[in-house]
Short mmCIF file of C-alpha atoms and ligand atoms in Angstrom, two decimals:
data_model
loop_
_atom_site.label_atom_id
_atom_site.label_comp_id
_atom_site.label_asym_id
_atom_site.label_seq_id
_atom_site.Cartn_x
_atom_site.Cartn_y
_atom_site.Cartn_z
CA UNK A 945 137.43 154.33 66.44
CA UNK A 946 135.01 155.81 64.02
CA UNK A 947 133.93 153.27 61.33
CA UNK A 948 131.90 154.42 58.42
CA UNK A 949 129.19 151.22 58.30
CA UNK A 950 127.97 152.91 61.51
CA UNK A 951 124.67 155.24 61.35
CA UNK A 952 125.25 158.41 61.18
CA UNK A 953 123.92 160.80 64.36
CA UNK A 954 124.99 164.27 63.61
CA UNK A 955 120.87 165.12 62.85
CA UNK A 956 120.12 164.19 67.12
CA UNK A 957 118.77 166.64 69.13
CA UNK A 958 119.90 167.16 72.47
CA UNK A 959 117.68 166.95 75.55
CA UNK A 960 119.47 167.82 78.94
CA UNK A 961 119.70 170.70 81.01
CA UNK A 962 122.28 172.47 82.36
CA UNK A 963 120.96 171.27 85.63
CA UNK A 964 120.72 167.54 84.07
CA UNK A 965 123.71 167.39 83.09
CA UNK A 966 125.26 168.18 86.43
CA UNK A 967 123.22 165.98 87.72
CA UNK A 968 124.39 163.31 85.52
CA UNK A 969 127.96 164.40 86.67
CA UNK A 970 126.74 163.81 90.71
CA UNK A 971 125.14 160.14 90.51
CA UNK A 972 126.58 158.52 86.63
CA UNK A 973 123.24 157.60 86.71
CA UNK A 974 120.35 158.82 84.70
CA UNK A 975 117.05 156.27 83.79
CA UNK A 976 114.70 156.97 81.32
CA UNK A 977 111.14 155.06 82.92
CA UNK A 978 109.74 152.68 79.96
CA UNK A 979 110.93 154.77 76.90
CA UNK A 980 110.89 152.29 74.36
CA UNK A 981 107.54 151.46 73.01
CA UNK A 982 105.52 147.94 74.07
CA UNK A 983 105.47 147.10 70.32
CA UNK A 984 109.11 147.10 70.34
CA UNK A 985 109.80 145.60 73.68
CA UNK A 986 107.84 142.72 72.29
CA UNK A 987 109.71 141.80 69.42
CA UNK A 988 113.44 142.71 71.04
CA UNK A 989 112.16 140.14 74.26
CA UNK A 990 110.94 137.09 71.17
CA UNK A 991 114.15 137.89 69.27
CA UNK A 992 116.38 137.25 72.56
CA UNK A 993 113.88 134.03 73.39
CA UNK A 994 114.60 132.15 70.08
CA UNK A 995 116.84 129.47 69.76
CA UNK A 996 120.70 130.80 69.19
CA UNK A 997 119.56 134.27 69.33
CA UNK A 998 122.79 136.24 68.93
CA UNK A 999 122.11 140.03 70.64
CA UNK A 1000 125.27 141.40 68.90
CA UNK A 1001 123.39 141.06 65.50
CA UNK A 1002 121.19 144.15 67.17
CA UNK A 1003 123.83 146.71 66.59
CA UNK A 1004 123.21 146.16 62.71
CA UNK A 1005 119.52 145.95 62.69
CA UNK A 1006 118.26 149.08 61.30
CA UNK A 1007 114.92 148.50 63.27
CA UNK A 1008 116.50 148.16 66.77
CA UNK A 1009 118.76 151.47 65.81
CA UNK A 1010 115.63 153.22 64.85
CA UNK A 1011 113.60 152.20 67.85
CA UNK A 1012 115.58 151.94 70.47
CA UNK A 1013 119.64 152.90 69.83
CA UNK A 1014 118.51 156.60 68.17
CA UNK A 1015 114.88 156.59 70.15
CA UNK A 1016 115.47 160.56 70.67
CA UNK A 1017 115.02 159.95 74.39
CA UNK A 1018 117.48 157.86 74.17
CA UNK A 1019 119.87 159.67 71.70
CA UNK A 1020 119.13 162.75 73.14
CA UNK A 1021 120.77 161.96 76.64
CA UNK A 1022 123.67 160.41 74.71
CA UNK A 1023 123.77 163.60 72.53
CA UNK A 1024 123.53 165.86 75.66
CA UNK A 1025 126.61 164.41 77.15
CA UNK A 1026 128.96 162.67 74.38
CA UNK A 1027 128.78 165.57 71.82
CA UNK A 1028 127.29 165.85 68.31
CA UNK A 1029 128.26 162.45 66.18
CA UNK A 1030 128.56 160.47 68.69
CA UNK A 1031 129.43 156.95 68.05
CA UNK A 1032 126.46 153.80 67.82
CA UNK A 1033 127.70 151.13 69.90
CA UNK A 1034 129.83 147.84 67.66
CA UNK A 1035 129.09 145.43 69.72
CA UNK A 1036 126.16 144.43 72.42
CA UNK A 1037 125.67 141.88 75.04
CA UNK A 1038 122.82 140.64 76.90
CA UNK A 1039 122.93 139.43 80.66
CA UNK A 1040 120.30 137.46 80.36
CA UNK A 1041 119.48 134.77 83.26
CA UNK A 1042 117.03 131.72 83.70
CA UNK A 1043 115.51 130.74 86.73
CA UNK A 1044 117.40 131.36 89.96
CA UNK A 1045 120.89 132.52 90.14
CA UNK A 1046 122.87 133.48 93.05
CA UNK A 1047 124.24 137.28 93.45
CA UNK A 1048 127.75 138.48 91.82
CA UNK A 1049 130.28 140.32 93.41
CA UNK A 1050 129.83 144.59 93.68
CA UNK A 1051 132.00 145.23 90.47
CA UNK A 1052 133.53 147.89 88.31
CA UNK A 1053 133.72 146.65 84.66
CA UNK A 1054 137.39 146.03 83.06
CA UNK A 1055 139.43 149.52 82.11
CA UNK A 1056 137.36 151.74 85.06
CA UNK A 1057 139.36 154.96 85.24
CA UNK A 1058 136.77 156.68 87.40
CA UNK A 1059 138.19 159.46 85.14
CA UNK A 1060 136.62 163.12 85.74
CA UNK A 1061 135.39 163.40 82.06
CA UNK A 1062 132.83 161.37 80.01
CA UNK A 1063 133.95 159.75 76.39
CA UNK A 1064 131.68 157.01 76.77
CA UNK A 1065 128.09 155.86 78.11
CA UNK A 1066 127.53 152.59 79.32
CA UNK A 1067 123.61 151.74 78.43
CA UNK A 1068 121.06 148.98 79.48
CA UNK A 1069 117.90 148.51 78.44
CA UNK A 1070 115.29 146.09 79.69
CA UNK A 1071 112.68 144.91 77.14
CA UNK A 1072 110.84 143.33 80.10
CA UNK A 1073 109.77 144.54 83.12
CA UNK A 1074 112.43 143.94 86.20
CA UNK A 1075 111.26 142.98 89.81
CA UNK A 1076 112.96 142.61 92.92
CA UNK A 1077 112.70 139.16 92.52
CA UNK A 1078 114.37 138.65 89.07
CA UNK A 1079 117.77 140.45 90.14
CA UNK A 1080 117.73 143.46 88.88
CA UNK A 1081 121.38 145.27 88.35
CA UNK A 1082 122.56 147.60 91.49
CA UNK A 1083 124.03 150.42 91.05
CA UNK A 1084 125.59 153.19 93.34
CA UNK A 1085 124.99 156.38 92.51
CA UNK A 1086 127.93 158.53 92.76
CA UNK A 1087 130.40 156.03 92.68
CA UNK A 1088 131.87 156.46 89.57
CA UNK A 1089 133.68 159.19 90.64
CA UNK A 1090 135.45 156.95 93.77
CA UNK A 1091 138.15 155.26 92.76
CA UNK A 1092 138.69 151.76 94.30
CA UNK A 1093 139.91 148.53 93.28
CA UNK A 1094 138.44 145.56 92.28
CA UNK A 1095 139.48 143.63 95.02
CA UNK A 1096 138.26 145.99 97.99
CA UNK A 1097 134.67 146.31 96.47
CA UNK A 1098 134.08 142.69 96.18
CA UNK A 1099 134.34 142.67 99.50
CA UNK A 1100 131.10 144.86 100.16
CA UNK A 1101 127.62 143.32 100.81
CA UNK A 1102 124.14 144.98 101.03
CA UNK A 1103 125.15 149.42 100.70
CA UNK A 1104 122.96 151.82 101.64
CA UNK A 1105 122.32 154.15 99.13
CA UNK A 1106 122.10 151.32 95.95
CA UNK A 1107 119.60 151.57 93.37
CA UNK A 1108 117.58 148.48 92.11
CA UNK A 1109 117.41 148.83 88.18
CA UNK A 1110 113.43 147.80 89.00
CA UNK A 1111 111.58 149.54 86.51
CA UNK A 1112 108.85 149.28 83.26
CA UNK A 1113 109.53 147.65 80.69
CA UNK A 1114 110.97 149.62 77.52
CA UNK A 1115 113.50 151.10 80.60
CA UNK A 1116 117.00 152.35 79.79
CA UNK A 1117 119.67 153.37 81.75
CA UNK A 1118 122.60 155.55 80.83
CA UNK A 1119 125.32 154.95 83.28
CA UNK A 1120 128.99 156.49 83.36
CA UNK A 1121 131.57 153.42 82.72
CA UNK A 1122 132.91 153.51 86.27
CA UNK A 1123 130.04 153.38 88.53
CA UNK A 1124 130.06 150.37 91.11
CA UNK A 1125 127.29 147.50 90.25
CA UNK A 1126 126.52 144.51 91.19
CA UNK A 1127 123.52 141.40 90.15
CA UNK A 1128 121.73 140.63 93.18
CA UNK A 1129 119.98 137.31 94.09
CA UNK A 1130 117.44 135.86 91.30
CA UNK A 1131 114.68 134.28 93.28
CA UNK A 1132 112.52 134.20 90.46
CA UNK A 1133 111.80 131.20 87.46
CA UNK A 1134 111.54 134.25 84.91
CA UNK A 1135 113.83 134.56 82.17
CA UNK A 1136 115.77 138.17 82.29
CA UNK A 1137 117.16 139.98 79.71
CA UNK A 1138 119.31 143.01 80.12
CA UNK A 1139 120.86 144.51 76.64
CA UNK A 1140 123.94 146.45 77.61
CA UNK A 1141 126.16 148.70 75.02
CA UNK A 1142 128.33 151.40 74.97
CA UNK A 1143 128.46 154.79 72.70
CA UNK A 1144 131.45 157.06 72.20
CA UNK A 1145 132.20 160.29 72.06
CA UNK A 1146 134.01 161.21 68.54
CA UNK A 1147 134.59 165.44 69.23
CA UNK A 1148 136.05 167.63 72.16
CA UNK A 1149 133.46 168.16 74.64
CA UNK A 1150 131.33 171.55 74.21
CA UNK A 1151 128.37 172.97 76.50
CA UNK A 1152 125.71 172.96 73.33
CA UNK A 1153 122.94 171.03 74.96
CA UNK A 1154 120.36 172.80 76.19
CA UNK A 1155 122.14 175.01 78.24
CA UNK A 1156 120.87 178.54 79.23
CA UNK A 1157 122.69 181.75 79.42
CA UNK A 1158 121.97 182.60 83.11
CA UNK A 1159 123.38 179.35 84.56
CA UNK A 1160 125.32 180.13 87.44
CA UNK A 1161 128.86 178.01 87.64
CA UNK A 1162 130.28 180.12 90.54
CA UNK A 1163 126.81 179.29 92.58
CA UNK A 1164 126.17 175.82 91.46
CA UNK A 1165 125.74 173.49 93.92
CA UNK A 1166 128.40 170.69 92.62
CA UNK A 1167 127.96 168.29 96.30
CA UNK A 1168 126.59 164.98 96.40
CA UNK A 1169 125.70 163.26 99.20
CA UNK A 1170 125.56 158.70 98.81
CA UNK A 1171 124.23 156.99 102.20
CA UNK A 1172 127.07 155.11 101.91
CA UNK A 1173 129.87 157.04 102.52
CA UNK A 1174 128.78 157.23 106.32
CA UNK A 1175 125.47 158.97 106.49
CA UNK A 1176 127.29 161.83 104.26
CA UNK A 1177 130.44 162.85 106.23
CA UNK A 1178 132.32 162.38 102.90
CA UNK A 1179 129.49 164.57 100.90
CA UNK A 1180 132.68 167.59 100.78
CA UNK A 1181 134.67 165.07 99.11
CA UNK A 1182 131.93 164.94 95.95
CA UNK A 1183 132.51 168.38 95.09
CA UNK A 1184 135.61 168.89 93.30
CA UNK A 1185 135.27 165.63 91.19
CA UNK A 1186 131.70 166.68 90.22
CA UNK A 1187 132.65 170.21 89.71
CA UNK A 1188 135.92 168.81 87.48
CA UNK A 1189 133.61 166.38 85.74
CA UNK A 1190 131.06 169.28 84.44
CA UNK A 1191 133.37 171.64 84.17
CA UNK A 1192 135.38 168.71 81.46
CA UNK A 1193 131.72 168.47 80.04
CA UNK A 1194 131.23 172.10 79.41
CA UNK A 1195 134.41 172.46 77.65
CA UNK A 1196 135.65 174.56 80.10
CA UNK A 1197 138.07 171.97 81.77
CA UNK A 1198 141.19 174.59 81.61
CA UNK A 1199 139.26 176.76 83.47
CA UNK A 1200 138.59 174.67 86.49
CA UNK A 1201 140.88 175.74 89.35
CA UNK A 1202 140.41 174.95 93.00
CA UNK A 1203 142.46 177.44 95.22
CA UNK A 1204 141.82 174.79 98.23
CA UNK A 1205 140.93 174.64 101.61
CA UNK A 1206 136.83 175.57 101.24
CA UNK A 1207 136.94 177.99 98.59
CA UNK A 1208 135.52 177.43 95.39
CA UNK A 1209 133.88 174.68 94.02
CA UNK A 1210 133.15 174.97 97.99
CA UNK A 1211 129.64 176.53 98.83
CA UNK A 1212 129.96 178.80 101.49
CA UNK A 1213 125.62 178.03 102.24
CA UNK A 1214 126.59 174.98 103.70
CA UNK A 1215 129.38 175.45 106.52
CA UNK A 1216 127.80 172.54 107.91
CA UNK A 1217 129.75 170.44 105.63
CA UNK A 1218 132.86 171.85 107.35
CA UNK A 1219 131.60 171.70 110.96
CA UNK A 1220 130.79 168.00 110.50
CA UNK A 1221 134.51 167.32 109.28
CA UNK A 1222 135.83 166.50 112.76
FE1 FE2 B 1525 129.56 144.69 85.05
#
């Protein structure tokens, strides 16, 4: 996987918190509000606009790996939760639509694993800024964790709980790979762009972002609760994938051990989750 032409990252500074990052293990979802500067929004939006613009030649342009690819608000995230050296993306695609377009299926994107770990970061980035009205991507927080196959999810319409990718321009969204997302309706005569790439992990996973002595893993609160798994009756079954999930991110993934039942990763604060299991 590694390939020397790529820019080196072992200099980026991470930028999550314990607390972030476990967050980040409950919803594969984390967006960073208009990040990337207006100046370079501008230019990345007239590059995609010209005649046979080709977004893959981004991933070798040292400006667009400067300003946006190793922005360290960017970088740090992806430094947070892939590792020191992680890998630049080697390829990059843009979902970019004119005018109306009619909504796409609710989607997992090809080799989904829904795996408990994280060796890769799906990205977008919006050099524009996304309305309701010019489809903006859905995604389900929490969903990469629930496995499913491609043809059950097509099947789902509007879900409770989805989040519109509406947001600033200069946006970017770090996603885990498997998290369910869809386009919605394009209503709009705008022109959309949506930059998407991917960055690897290249070591073992360690717990060296900015984590703090004093975090408490046997107290944690690992439970996530999506609208749409029924108003939250399924919020117990969250808990051990997000608890596996940071517990893979720490480094600590031979330590996780459920004994079953509600014990651990189980909070015994909330036996409401237990009453309400029926
Ligand atoms: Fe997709």
């Amino acid at each position: 996987m590694a390939n020397e032409a790529l820019r080196a990252t072992d200099d980026i500074k991470p930028t999550l918190t314990d607390e972030e990052v476990l967050e980040f293990c409950k919803t594969g979802l984390l967006t960073l509000e208009g990040v990337i500067p207006d100046s370079t929004n501008r230019w990345v939006f007239q590059y995609l606009d010209e005649e046979g613009a080709d977004p893959h030649q981004l991933v070798r342009d040292e400006r667009f790996i400067d300003e946006v690819l190793l922005h360290p608000a960017v970088a740090g995230v992806v430094r947070s939760l892939l590792g020191a050296n992680f890998q630049l993306p080697e390829w990059m695609a843009n979902h970019r639509l004119v005018g109306p377009e009619a909504a796409r299926y609710w989607h997992i994107d090809a080799g989904s694993d829904f795996e408990r770990a994280c060796n890769l970061l799906q990205v977008f980035y919006i050099p524009q800024s996304n309305s309701l009205e010019m489809g903006p991507t859905l995604f389900l927080p929490g969903s990469h964790l629930v496995p499913i196959t491609r043809e059950d999810i097509e099947r789902f319409g509007h879900l409770a709980g989805q989040v519109p990718t509406t947001a600033p321009a200069g946006s970017v969204f770090v996603t885990a790979y498997s998290i369910w997302h869809r386009q919605p309706d394009k209503v709009d005569q705008s022109t959309r762009n949506l930059l998407k790439w991917v960055y690897w992990r290249t070591t073992p996973p360690a717990r060296d972002w900015n984590a703090r002595p004093d975090f408490d893993f046997a107290g944690a609160d690992y439970s996530y609760t999506s609208n749409y798994f029924t108003g939250g009756h399924r919020k117990w079954q969250s808990v051990p994938r997000v608890a596996e999930m940071f517990y893979w991110l720490c480094g600590k993934a031979d330590d996780f051990h459920m004994v079953g039942g509600s014990g651990w990763p189980y909070s015994s604060s909330d036996p409401g989750m237990w009453s309400r299991s029926r």
